[in-house]
PDB file of C-alpha atoms in Angstrom:
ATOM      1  CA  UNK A   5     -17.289 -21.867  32.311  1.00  0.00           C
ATOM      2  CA  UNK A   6     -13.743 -23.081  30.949  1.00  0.00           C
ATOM      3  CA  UNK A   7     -12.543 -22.358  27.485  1.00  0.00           C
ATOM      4  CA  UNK A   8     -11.751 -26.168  27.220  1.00  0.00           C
ATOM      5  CA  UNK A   9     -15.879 -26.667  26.865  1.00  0.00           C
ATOM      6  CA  UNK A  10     -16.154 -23.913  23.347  1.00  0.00           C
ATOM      7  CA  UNK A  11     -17.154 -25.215  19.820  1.00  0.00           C
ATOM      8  CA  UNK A  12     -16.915 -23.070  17.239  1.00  0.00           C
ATOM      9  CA  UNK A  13     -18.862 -22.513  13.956  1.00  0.00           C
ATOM     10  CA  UNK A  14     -18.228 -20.500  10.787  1.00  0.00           C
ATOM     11  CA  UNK A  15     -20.131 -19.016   7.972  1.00  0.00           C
ATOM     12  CA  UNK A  16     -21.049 -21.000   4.724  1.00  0.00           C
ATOM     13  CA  UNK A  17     -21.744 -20.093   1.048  1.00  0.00           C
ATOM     14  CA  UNK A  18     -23.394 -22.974  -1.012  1.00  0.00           C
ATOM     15  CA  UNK A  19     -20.489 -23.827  -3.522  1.00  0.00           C
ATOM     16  CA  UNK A  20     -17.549 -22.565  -1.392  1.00  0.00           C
ATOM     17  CA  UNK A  21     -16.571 -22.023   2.574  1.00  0.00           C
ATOM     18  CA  UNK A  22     -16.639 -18.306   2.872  1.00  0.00           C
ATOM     19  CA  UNK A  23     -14.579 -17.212   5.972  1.00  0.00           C
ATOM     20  CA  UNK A  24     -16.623 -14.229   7.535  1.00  0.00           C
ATOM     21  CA  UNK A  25     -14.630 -14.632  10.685  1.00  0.00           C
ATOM     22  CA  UNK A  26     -14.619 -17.411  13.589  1.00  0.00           C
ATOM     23  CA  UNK A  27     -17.456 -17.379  15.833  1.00  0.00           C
ATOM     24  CA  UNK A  28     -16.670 -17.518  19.387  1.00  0.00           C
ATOM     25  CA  UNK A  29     -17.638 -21.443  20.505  1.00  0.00           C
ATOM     26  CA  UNK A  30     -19.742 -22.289  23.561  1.00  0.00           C
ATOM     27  CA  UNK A  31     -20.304 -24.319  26.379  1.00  0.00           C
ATOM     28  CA  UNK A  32     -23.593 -25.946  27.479  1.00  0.00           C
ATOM     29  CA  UNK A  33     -23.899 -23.331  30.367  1.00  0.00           C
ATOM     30  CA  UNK A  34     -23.174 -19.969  27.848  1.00  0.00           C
ATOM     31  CA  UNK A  35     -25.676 -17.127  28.350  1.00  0.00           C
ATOM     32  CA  UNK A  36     -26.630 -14.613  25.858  1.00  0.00           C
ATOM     33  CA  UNK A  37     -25.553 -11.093  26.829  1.00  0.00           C
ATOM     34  CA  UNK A  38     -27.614  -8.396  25.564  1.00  0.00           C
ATOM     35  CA  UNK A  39     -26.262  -5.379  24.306  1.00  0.00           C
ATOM     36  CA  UNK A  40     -26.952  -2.476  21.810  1.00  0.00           C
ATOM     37  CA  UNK A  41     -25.016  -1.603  19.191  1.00  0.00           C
ATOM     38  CA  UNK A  42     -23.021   0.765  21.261  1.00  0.00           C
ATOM     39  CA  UNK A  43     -21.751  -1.953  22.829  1.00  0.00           C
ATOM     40  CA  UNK A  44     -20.392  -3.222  19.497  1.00  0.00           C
ATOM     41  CA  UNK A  45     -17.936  -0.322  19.295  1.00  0.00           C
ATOM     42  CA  UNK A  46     -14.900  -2.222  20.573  1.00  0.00           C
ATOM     43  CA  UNK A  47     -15.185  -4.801  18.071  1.00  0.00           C
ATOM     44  CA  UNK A  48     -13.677  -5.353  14.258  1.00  0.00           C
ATOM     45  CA  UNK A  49     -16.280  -5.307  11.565  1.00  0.00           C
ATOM     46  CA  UNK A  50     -15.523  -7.619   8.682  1.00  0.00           C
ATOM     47  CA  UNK A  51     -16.832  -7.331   4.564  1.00  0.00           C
ATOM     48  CA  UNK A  52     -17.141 -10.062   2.765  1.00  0.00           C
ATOM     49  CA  UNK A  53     -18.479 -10.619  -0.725  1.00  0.00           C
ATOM     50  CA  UNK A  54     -18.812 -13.859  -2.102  1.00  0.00           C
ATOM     51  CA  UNK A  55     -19.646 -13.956  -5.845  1.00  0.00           C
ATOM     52  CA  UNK A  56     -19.689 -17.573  -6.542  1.00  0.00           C
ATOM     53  CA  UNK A  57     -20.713 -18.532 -10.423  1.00  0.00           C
ATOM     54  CA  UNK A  58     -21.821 -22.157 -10.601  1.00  0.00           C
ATOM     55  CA  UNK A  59     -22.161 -24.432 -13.638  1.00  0.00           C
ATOM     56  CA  UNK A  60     -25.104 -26.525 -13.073  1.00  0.00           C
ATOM     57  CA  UNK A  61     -26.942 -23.933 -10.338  1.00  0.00           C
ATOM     58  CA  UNK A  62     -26.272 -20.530 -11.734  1.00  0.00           C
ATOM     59  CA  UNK A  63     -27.935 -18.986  -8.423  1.00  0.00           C
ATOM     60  CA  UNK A  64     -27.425 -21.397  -5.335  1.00  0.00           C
ATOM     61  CA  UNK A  65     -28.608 -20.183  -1.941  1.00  0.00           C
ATOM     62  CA  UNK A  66     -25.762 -17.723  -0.563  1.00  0.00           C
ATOM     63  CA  UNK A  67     -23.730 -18.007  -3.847  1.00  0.00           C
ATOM     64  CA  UNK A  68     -23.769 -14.102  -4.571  1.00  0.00           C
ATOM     65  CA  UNK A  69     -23.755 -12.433  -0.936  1.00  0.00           C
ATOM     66  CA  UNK A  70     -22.335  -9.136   1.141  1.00  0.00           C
ATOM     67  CA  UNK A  71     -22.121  -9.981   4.559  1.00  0.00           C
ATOM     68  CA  UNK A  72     -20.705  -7.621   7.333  1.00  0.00           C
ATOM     69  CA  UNK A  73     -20.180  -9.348  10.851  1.00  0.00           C
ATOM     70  CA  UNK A  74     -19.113  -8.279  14.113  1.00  0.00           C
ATOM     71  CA  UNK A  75     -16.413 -10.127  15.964  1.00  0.00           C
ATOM     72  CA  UNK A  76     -17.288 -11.944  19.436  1.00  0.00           C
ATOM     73  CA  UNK A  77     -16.688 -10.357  22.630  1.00  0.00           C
ATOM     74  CA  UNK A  78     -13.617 -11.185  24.411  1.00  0.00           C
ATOM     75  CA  UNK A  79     -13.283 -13.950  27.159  1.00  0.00           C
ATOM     76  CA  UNK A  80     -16.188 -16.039  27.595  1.00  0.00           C
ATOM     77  CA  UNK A  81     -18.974 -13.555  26.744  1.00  0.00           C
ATOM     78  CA  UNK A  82     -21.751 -14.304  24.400  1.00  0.00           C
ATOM     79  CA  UNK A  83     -23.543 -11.161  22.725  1.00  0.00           C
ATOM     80  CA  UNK A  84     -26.850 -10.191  21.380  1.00  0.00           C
ATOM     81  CA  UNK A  85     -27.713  -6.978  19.776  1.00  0.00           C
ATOM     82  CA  UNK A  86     -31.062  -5.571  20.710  1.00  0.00           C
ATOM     83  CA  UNK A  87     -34.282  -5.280  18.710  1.00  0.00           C
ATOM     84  CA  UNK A  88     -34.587  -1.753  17.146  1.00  0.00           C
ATOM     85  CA  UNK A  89     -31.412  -1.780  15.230  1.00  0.00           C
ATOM     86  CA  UNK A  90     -31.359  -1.147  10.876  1.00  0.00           C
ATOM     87  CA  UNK A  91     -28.869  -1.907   8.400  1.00  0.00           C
ATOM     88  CA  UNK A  92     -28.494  -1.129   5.081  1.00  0.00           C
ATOM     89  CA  UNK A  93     -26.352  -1.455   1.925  1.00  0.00           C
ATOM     90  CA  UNK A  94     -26.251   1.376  -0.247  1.00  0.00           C
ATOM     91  CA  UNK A  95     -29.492   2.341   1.045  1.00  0.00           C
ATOM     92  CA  UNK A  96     -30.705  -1.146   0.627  1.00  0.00           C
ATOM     93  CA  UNK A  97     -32.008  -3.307   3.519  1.00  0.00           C
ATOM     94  CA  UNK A  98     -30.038  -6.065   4.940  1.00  0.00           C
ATOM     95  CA  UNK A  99     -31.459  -8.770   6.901  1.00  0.00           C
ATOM     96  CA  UNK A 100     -30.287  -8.308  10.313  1.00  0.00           C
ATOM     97  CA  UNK A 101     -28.840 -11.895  12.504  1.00  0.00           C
ATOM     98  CA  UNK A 102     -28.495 -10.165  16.276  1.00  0.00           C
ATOM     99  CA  UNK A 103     -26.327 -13.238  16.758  1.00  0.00           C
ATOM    100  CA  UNK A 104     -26.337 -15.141  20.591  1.00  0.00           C
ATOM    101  CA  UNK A 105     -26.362 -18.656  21.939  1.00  0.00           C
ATOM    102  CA  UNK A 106     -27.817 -20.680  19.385  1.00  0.00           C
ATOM    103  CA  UNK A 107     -28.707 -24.249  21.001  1.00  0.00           C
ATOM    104  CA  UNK A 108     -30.523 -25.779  17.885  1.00  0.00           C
ATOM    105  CA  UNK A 109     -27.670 -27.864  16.917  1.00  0.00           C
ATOM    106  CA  UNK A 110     -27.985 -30.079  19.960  1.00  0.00           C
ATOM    107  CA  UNK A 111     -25.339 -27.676  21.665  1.00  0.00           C
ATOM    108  CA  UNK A 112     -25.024 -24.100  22.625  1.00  0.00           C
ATOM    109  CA  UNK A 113     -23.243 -22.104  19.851  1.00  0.00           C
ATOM    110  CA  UNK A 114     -22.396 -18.618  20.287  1.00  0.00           C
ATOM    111  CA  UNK A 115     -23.241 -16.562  17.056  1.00  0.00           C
ATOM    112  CA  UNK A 116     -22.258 -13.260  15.991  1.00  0.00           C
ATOM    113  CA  UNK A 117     -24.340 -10.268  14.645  1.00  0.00           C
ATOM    114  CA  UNK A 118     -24.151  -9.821  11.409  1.00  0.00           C
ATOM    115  CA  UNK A 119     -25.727  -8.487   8.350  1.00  0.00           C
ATOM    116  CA  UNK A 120     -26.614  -9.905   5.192  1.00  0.00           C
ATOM    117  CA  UNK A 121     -27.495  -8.612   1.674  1.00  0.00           C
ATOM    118  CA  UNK A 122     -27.866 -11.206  -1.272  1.00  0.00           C
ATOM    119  CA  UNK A 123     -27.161  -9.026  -4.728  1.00  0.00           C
ATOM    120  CA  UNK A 124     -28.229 -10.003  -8.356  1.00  0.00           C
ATOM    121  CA  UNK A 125     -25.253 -11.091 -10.094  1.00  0.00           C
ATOM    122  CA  UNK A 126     -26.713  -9.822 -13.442  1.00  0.00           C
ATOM    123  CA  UNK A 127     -28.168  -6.029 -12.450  1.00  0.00           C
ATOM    124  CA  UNK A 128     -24.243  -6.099 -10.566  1.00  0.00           C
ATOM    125  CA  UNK A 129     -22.786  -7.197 -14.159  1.00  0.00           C
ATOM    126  CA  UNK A 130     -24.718  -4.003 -15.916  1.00  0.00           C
ATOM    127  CA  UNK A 131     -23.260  -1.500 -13.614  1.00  0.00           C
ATOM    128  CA  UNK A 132     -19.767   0.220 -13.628  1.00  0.00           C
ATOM    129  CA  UNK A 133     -18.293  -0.904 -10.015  1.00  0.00           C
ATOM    130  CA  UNK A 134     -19.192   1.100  -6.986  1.00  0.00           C
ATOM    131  CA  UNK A 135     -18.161   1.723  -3.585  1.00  0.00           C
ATOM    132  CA  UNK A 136     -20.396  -0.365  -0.955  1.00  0.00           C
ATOM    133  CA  UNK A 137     -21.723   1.963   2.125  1.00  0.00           C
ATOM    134  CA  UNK A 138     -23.086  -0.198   4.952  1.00  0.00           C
ATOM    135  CA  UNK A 139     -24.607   1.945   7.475  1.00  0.00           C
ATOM    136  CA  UNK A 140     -25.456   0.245  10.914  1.00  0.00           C
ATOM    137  CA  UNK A 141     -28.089   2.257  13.655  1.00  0.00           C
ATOM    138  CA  UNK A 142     -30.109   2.461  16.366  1.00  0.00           C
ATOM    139  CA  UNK A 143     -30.379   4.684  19.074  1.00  0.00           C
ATOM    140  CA  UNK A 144     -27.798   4.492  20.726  1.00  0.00           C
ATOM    141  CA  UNK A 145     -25.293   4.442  18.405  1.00  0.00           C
ATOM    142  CA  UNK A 146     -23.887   4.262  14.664  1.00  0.00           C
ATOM    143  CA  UNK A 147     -21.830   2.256  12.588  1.00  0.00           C
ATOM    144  CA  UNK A 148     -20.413   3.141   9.262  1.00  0.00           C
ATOM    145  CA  UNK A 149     -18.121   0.958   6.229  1.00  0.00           C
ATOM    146  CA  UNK A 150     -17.546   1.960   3.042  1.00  0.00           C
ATOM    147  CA  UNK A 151     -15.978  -0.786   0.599  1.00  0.00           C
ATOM    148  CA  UNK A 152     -14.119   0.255  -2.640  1.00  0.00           C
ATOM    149  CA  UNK A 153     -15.375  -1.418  -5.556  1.00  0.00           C
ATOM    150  CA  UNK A 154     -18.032  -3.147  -2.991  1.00  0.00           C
ATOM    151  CA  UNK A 155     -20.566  -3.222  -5.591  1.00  0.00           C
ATOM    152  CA  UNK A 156     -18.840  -4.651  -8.488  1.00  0.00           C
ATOM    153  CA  UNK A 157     -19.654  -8.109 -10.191  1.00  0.00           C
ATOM    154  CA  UNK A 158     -15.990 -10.187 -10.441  1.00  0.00           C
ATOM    155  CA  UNK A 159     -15.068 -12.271 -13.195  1.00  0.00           C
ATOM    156  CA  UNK A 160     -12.035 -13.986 -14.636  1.00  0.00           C
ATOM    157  CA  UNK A 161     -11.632 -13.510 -19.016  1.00  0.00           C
ATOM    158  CA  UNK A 162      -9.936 -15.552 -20.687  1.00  0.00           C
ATOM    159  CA  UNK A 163      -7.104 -13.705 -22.984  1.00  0.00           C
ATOM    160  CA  UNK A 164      -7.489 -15.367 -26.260  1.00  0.00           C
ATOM    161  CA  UNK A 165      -8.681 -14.385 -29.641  1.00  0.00           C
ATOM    162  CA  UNK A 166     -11.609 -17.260 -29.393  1.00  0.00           C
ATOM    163  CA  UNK A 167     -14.169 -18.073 -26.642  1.00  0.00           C
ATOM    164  CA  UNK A 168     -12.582 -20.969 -24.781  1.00  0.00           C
ATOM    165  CA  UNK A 169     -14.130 -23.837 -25.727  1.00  0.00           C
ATOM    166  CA  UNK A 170     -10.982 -26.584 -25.471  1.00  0.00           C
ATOM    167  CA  UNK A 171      -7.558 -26.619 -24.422  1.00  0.00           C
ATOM    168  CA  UNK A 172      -4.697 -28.355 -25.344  1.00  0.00           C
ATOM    169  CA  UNK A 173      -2.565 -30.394 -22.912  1.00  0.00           C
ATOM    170  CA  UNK A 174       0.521 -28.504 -22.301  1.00  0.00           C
ATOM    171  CA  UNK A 175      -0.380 -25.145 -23.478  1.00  0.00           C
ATOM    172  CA  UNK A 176      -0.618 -21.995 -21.436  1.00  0.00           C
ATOM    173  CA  UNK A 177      -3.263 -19.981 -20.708  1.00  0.00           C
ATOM    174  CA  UNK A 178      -3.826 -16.532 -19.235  1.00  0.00           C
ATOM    175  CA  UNK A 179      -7.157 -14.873 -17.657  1.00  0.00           C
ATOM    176  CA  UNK A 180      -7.703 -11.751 -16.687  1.00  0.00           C
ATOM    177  CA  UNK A 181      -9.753 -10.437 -13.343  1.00  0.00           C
ATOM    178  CA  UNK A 182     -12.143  -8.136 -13.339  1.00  0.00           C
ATOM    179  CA  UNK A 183     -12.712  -5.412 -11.820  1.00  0.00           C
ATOM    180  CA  UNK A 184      -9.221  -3.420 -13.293  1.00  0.00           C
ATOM    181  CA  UNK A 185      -7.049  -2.085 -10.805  1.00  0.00           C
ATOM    182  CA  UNK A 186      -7.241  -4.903  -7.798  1.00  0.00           C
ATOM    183  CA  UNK A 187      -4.544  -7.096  -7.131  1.00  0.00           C
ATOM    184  CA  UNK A 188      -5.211 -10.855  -6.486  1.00  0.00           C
ATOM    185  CA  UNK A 189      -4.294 -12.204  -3.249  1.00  0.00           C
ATOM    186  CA  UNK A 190      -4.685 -15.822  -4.014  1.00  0.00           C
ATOM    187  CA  UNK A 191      -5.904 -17.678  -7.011  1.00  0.00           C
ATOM    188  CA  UNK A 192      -6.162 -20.890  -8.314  1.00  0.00           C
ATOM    189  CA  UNK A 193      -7.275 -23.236 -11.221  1.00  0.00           C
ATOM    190  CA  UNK A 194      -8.253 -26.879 -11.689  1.00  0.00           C
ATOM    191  CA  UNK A 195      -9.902 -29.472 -13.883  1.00  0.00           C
ATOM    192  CA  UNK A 196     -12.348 -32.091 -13.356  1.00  0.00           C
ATOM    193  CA  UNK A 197     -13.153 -34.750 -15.656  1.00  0.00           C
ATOM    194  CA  UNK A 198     -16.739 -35.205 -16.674  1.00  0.00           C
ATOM    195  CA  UNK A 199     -17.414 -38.332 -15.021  1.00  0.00           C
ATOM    196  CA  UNK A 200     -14.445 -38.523 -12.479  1.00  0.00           C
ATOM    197  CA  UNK A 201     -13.776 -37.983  -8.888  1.00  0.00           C
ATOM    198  CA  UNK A 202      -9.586 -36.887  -9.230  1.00  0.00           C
ATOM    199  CA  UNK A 203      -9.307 -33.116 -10.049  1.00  0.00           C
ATOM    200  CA  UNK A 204      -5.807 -31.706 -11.199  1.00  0.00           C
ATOM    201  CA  UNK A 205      -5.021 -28.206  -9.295  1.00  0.00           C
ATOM    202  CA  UNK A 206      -2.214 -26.494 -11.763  1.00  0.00           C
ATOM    203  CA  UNK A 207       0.318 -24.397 -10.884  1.00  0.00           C
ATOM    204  CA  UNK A 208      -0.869 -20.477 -10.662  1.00  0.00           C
ATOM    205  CA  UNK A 209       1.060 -17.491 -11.342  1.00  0.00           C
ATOM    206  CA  UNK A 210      -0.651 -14.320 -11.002  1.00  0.00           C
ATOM    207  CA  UNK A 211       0.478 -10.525 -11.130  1.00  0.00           C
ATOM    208  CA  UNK A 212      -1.215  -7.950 -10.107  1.00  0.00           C
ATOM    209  CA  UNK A 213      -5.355  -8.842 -12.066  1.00  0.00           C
ATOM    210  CA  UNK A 214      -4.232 -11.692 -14.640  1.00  0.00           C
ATOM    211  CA  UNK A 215      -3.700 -15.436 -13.648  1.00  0.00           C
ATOM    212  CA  UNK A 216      -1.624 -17.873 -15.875  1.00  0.00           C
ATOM    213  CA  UNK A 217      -1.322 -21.623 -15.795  1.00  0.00           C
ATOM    214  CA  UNK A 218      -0.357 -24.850 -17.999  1.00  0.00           C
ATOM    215  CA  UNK A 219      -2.640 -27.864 -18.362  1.00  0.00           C
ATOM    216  CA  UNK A 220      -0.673 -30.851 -17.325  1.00  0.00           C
ATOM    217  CA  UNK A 221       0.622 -32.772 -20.031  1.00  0.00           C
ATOM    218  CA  UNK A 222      -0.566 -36.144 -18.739  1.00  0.00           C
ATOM    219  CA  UNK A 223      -3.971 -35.276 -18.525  1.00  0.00           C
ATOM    220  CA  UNK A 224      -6.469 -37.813 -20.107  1.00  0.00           C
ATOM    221  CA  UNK A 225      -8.168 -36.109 -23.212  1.00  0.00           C
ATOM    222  CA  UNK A 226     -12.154 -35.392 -21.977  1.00  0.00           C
ATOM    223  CA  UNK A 227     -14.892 -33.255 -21.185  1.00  0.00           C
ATOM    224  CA  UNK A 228     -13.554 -31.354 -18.390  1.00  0.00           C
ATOM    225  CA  UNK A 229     -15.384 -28.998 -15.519  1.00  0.00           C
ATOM    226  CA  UNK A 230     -12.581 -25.829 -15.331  1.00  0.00           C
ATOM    227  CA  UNK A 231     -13.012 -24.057 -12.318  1.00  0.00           C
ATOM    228  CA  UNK A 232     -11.164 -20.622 -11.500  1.00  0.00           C
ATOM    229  CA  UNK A 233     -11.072 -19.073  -7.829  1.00  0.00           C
ATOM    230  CA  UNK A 234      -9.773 -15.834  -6.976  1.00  0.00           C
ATOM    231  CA  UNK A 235      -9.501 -13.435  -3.631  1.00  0.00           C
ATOM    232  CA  UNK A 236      -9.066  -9.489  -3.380  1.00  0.00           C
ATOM    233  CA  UNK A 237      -8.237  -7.929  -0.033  1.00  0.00           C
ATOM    234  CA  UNK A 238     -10.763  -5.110  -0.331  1.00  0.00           C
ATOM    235  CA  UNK A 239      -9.671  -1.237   0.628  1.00  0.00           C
ATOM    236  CA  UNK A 240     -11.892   0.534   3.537  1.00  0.00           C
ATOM    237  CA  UNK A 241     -11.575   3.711   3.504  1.00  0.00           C
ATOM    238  CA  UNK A 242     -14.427   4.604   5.868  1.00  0.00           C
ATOM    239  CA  UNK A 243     -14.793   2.953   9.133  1.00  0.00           C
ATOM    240  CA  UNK A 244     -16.775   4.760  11.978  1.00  0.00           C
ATOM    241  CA  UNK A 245     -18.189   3.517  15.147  1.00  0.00           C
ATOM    242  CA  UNK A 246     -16.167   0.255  15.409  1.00  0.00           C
ATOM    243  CA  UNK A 247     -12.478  -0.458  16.680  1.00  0.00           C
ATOM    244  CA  UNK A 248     -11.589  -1.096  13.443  1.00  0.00           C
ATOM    245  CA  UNK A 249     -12.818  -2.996   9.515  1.00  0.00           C
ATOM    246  CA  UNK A 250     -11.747  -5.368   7.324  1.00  0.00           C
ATOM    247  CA  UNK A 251     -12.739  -7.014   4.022  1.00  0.00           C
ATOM    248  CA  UNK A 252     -12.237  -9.519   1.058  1.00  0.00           C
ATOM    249  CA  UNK A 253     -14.110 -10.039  -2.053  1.00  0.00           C
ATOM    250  CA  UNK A 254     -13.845 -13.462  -3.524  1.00  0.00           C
ATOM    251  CA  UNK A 255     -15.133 -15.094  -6.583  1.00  0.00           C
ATOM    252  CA  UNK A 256     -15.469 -18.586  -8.068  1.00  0.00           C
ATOM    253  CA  UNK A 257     -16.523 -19.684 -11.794  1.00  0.00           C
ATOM    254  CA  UNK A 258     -17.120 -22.717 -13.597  1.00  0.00           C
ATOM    255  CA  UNK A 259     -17.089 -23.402 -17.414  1.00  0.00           C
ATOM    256  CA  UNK A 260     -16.824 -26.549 -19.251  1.00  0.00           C
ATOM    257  CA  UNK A 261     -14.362 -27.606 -21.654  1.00  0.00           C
ATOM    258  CA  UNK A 262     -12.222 -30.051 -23.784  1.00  0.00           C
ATOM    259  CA  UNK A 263      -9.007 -31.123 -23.219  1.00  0.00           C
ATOM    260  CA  UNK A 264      -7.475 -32.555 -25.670  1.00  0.00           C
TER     261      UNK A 264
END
């Protein structure tokens, strides 16, 4: 096999591309390698939370998600974790993707194991945030993650004495992300008009959990689609039985309003 015949693949959320790590592509000649989770312990384990609030399909397929993957093995190899193994999230079960060569898409694609819990957005919006514990077994071995604030629904408030219902071209306006205490990584804002393909992306500034941006003066006075992304780095302070962990929590909402 030569590196020059790989394709690679990536995990998708509904609504938003979710990056839960690149998957290792494949030739037409790539053989699965069976292993069990012991043989996972050289690799990095990555959390990611997608929490992805849409306007017209409040609950799309994949829109409010935990998934934990494995990376690929190094070189050319092509893994498969064996039957028997259990994973859970905070006690929960996950649904369990032992990864290996895919060939359904017309072409050998090496996938990677990985774990997958979809969440309620509402029960999560009840609670008081919690750290996520995914615990990964079988026989021969176990795997262990803890997430701060894993278990936490994330929103962005608007800072206003009113609900936002319209904004005024040229004016300023400030949200605030929730949960308190983590500091966004990347954020940004736009607006579509109702009707119209051209979105405007404005200018972000964020510190530490509040984002702040101007609506452009030039904008056309309509019904506008506001949508409001935002990504944590999240803090692991357990990691046991893999070479190392990693995670992000990212969230996406929609609301409409008037500009004017």
């Amino acid at each position: 096999m030569h590196s020059s015949s790989r394709r690679c693949a990536s995990g998708v959320v509904p609504g938003v591309l979710l990056a839960v790590g690149l998957l290792s592509g494949c030739g037409d000649s790539l053989t699965t390698e069976h292993v069990d989770l012991a043989g996972l312990a050289d690799r990095t384990l990555t959390y990611s939370l997608a929490d992805v609030d849409l306007f017209e399909v409040p609950q799309a397929p994949g829109s409010h998600r935990v998934t934990v993957t494995f990376s690929q093995a190094s070189g050319e190899r092509c893994t498969r974790l064996k039957d028997g193994a259990t994973a859970t999230f905070n006690g929960q079960p996950m649904r369990l993707e032992p990864g290996g060569v895919d060939d359904t898409a017309g072409r050998d694609l090496c996938m990677p194991t990985r774990a997958i819990f979809d969440y309620n957005p509402d029960e999560w919006a009840q609670l008081p945030p919690a750290d996520a514990l995914i615990a990964i077994q079988d026989a021969s071995h176990s795997v262990l993650l803890t997430a701060k604030n894993g278990q936490a629904k994330r929103s962005f408030t608007f800072e206003g004495p009113v609900p936002l219902e319209r904004m005024l071209r040229g004016q300023t306006y400030s949200f605030r992300w929730a949960p308190a205490g983590e500091e966004l990584k990347a954020a940004s804002a736009s607006l579509l008009p109702e009707g119209g393909v051209v979105t405007a992306h404005m200018s972000v500034t964020k510190k530490d959990n509040r984002i702040t941006f101007t609506v452009p003066a030039q904008l056309g006075p309509a019904t506008h689609l506001l949508t409001l992304k935002g990504e944590v780095e999240a803090e692991v302070p357990e990691c046991v039985g893999v070479a190392s962990c990693r995670g992000s929590y990212f969230h996406s909402q929609e609301q409409v309003v008037a500009v004017q």
